């Protein structure tokens, strides 16, 4: 139903945000080590 779709959308947004944060933090660590 509608609630299920809404829950899935929220879940995907949270997962996507977590993945993006993970990549960004990895890049920051890489750049700091490279200096």
mmCIF file as gemmi writes it, N, C-alpha and C atoms, coordinates in Angstrom:
data_model
loop_
_atom_site.group_PDB
_atom_site.id
_atom_site.type_symbol
_atom_site.label_atom_id
_atom_site.label_alt_id
_atom_site.label_comp_id
_atom_site.label_asym_id
_atom_site.label_entity_id
_atom_site.label_seq_id
_atom_site.pdbx_PDB_ins_code
_atom_site.Cartn_x
_atom_site.Cartn_y
_atom_site.Cartn_z
_atom_site.occupancy
_atom_site.B_iso_or_equiv
_atom_site.pdbx_formal_charge
_atom_site.auth_seq_id
_atom_site.auth_asym_id
_atom_site.pdbx_PDB_model_num
ATOM 1 N N . UNK Axp A 1 ? 0.806 -1.207 0 1 0 ? 1 A 1
ATOM 2 C CA . UNK Axp A 1 ? 0 0 0 1 0 ? 1 A 1
ATOM 3 C C . UNK Axp A 1 ? 0.849 1.272 0 1 0 ? 1 A 1
ATOM 4 N N . UNK Axp A 2 ? 0.184 2.394 0.257 1 0 ? 2 A 1
ATOM 5 C CA . UNK Axp A 2 ? 0.866 3.698 0.231 1 0 ? 2 A 1
ATOM 6 C C . UNK Axp A 2 ? 1.941 3.78 1.314 1 0 ? 2 A 1
ATOM 7 N N . UNK Axp A 3 ? 1.631 3.317 2.508 1 0 ? 3 A 1
ATOM 8 C CA . UNK Axp A 3 ? 2.604 3.383 3.61 1 0 ? 3 A 1
ATOM 9 C C . UNK Axp A 3 ? 3.844 2.564 3.272 1 0 ? 3 A 1
ATOM 10 N N . UNK Axp A 4 ? 3.64 1.417 2.642 1 0 ? 4 A 1
ATOM 11 C CA . UNK Axp A 4 ? 4.773 0.556 2.275 1 0 ? 4 A 1
ATOM 12 C C . UNK Axp A 4 ? 5.671 1.258 1.269 1 0 ? 4 A 1
ATOM 13 N N . UNK Axp A 5 ? 5.067 1.876 0.268 1 0 ? 5 A 1
ATOM 14 C CA . UNK Axp A 5 ? 5.854 2.597 -0.739 1 0 ? 5 A 1
ATOM 15 C C . UNK Axp A 5 ? 6.619 3.741 -0.086 1 0 ? 5 A 1
ATOM 16 N N . UNK Axp A 6 ? 5.974 4.439 0.839 1 0 ? 6 A 1
ATOM 17 C CA . UNK Axp A 6 ? 6.611 5.563 1.523 1 0 ? 6 A 1
ATOM 18 C C . UNK Axp A 6 ? 7.797 5.066 2.346 1 0 ? 6 A 1
ATOM 19 N N . UNK Axp A 7 ? 7.611 3.941 3.026 1 0 ? 7 A 1
ATOM 20 C CA . UNK Axp A 7 ? 8.696 3.367 3.831 1 0 ? 7 A 1
ATOM 21 C C . UNK Axp A 7 ? 9.861 2.974 2.936 1 0 ? 7 A 1
ATOM 22 N N . UNK Axp A 8 ? 9.573 2.389 1.777 1 0 ? 8 A 1
ATOM 23 C CA . UNK Axp A 8 ? 10.636 1.995 0.847 1 0 ? 8 A 1
ATOM 24 C C . UNK Axp A 8 ? 11.392 3.211 0.341 1 0 ? 8 A 1
ATOM 25 N N . UNK Axp A 9 ? 10.659 4.27 0.003 1 0 ? 9 A 1
ATOM 26 C CA . UNK Axp A 9 ? 11.313 5.495 -0.481 1 0 ? 9 A 1
ATOM 27 C C . UNK Axp A 9 ? 12.251 6.048 0.584 1 0 ? 9 A 1
ATOM 28 N N . UNK Axp A 10 ? 11.771 6.115 1.82 1 0 ? 10 A 1
ATOM 29 C CA . UNK Axp A 10 ? 12.589 6.632 2.916 1 0 ? 10 A 1
ATOM 30 C C . UNK Axp A 10 ? 13.827 5.759 3.104 1 0 ? 10 A 1
ATOM 31 N N . UNK Axp A 11 ? 13.631 4.443 3.044 1 0 ? 11 A 1
ATOM 32 C CA . UNK Axp A 11 ? 14.746 3.504 3.213 1 0 ? 11 A 1
ATOM 33 C C . UNK Axp A 11 ? 15.801 3.715 2.131 1 0 ? 11 A 1
ATOM 34 N N . UNK Axp A 12 ? 15.36 3.834 0.886 1 0 ? 12 A 1
ATOM 35 C CA . UNK Axp A 12 ? 16.304 4.022 -0.222 1 0 ? 12 A 1
ATOM 36 C C . UNK Axp A 12 ? 17.047 5.344 -0.088 1 0 ? 12 A 1
ATOM 37 N N . UNK Axp A 13 ? 16.366 6.391 0.339 1 0 ? 13 A 1
ATOM 38 C CA . UNK Axp A 13 ? 17.013 7.698 0.514 1 0 ? 13 A 1
ATOM 39 C C . UNK Axp A 13 ? 18.087 7.604 1.589 1 0 ? 13 A 1
ATOM 40 N N . UNK Axp A 14 ? 17.762 6.95 2.696 1 0 ? 14 A 1
ATOM 41 C CA . UNK Axp A 14 ? 18.735 6.817 3.79 1 0 ? 14 A 1
ATOM 42 C C . UNK Axp A 14 ? 19.939 6.01 3.325 1 0 ? 14 A 1
ATOM 43 N N . UNK Axp A 15 ? 19.702 4.908 2.623 1 0 ? 15 A 1
ATOM 44 C CA . UNK Axp A 15 ? 20.802 4.073 2.13 1 0 ? 15 A 1
ATOM 45 C C . UNK Axp A 15 ? 21.657 4.866 1.152 1 0 ? 15 A 1
ATOM 46 N N . UNK Axp A 16 ? 21.014 5.571 0.225 1 0 ? 16 A 1
ATOM 47 C CA . UNK Axp A 16 ? 21.761 6.368 -0.747 1 0 ? 16 A 1
ATOM 48 C C . UNK Axp A 16 ? 22.597 7.436 -0.069 1 0 ? 16 A 1
ATOM 49 N N . UNK Axp A 17 ? 22.033 8.097 0.935 1 0 ? 17 A 1
ATOM 50 C CA . UNK Axp A 17 ? 22.765 9.137 1.665 1 0 ? 17 A 1
ATOM 51 C C . UNK Axp A 17 ? 23.965 8.534 2.387 1 0 ? 17 A 1
ATOM 52 N N . UNK Axp A 18 ? 23.763 7.356 2.981 1 0 ? 18 A 1
ATOM 53 C CA . UNK Axp A 18 ? 24.854 6.68 3.698 1 0 ? 18 A 1
ATOM 54 C C . UNK Axp A 18 ? 25.981 6.322 2.736 1 0 ? 18 A 1
ATOM 55 N N . UNK Axp A 19 ? 25.625 5.8 1.567 1 0 ? 19 A 1
ATOM 56 C CA . UNK Axp A 19 ? 26.641 5.423 0.576 1 0 ? 19 A 1
ATOM 57 C C . UNK Axp A 19 ? 27.416 6.656 0.128 1 0 ? 19 A 1
ATOM 58 N N . UNK Axp A 20 ? 26.711 7.76 -0.127 1 0 ? 20 A 1
ATOM 59 C CA . UNK Axp A 20 ? 27.37 9.002 -0.56 1 0 ? 20 A 1
ATOM 60 C C . UNK Axp A 20 ? 28.326 9.487 0.527 1 0 ? 20 A 1
ATOM 61 N N . UNK Axp A 21 ? 27.866 9.487 1.776 1 0 ? 21 A 1
ATOM 62 C CA . UNK Axp A 21 ? 28.727 9.913 2.886 1 0 ? 21 A 1
ATOM 63 C C . UNK Axp A 21 ? 29.958 9.021 2.959 1 0 ? 21 A 1
ATOM 64 N N . UNK Axp A 22 ? 29.763 7.715 2.745 1 0 ? 22 A 1
ATOM 65 C CA . UNK Axp A 22 ? 30.868 6.761 2.81 1 0 ? 22 A 1
ATOM 66 C C . UNK Axp A 22 ? 31.918 7.098 1.751 1 0 ? 22 A 1
ATOM 67 N N . UNK Axp A 23 ? 31.458 7.357 0.518 1 0 ? 23 A 1
ATOM 68 C CA . UNK Axp A 23 ? 32.402 7.688 -0.555 1 0 ? 23 A 1
ATOM 69 C C . UNK Axp A 23 ? 33.114 9.007 -0.274 1 0 ? 23 A 1
ATOM 70 N N . UNK Axp A 24 ? 32.378 10.008 0.198 1 0 ? 24 A 1
ATOM 71 C CA . UNK Axp A 24 ? 32.977 11.32 0.463 1 0 ? 24 A 1
ATOM 72 C C . UNK Axp A 24 ? 34.028 11.205 1.561 1 0 ? 24 A 1
ATOM 73 N N . UNK Axp A 25 ? 33.704 10.493 2.636 1 0 ? 25 A 1
ATOM 74 C CA . UNK Axp A 25 ? 34.66 10.356 3.739 1 0 ? 25 A 1
ATOM 75 C C . UNK Axp A 25 ? 35.884 9.584 3.264 1 0 ? 25 A 1
ATOM 76 N N . UNK Axp A 26 ? 35.689 8.607 2.396 1 0 ? 26 A 1
ATOM 77 C CA . UNK Axp A 26 ? 36.825 7.855 1.862 1 0 ? 26 A 1
ATOM 78 C C . UNK Axp A 26 ? 37.729 8.771 1.048 1 0 ? 26 A 1
ATOM 79 N N . UNK Axp A 27 ? 37.143 9.655 0.262 1 0 ? 27 A 1
ATOM 80 C CA . UNK Axp A 27 ? 37.936 10.576 -0.555 1 0 ? 27 A 1
ATOM 81 C C . UNK Axp A 27 ? 38.71 11.538 0.334 1 0 ? 27 A 1
ATOM 82 N N . UNK Axp A 28 ? 38.071 12.045 1.393 1 0 ? 28 A 1
ATOM 83 C CA . UNK Axp A 28 ? 38.75 12.967 2.298 1 0 ? 28 A 1
ATOM 84 C C . UNK Axp A 28 ? 39.949 12.29 2.935 1 0 ? 28 A 1
ATOM 85 N N . UNK Axp A 29 ? 39.775 11.048 3.375 1 0 ? 29 A 1
ATOM 86 C CA . UNK Axp A 29 ? 40.879 10.307 3.996 1 0 ? 29 A 1
ATOM 87 C C . UNK Axp A 29 ? 41.991 10.132 2.975 1 0 ? 29 A 1
ATOM 88 N N . UNK Axp A 30 ? 41.62 9.807 1.74 1 0 ? 30 A 1
ATOM 89 C CA . UNK Axp A 30 ? 42.615 9.584 0.688 1 0 ? 30 A 1
ATOM 90 C C . UNK Axp A 30 ? 43.416 10.859 0.439 1 0 ? 30 A 1
ATOM 91 N N . UNK Axp A 31 ? 42.716 11.989 0.339 1 0 ? 31 A 1
ATOM 92 C CA . UNK Axp A 31 ? 43.408 13.253 0.07 1 0 ? 31 A 1
ATOM 93 C C . UNK Axp A 31 ? 44.321 13.636 1.232 1 0 ? 31 A 1
ATOM 94 N N . UNK Axp A 32 ? 43.879 13.434 2.46 1 0 ? 32 A 1
ATOM 95 C CA . UNK Axp A 32 ? 44.705 13.806 3.612 1 0 ? 32 A 1
ATOM 96 C C . UNK Axp A 32 ? 45.95 12.934 3.68 1 0 ? 32 A 1
ATOM 97 N N . UNK Axp A 33 ? 45.827 11.657 3.334 1 0 ? 33 A 1
ATOM 98 C CA . UNK Axp A 33 ? 46.991 10.768 3.359 1 0 ? 33 A 1
ATOM 99 C C . UNK Axp A 33 ? 47.949 11.11 2.226 1 0 ? 33 A 1
ATOM 100 N N . UNK Axp A 34 ? 47.387 11.614 1.106 1 0 ? 34 A 1
ATOM 101 C CA . UNK Axp A 34 ? 48.22 11.887 -0.061 1 0 ? 34 A 1
ATOM 102 C C . UNK Axp A 34 ? 49.088 13.119 0.108 1 0 ? 34 A 1
ATOM 103 N N . UNK Axp A 35 ? 48.735 13.996 1.074 1 0 ? 35 A 1
ATOM 104 C CA . UNK Axp A 35 ? 49.486 15.244 1.234 1 0 ? 35 A 1
ATOM 105 C C . UNK Axp A 35 ? 50.89 15.018 1.769 1 0 ? 35 A 1
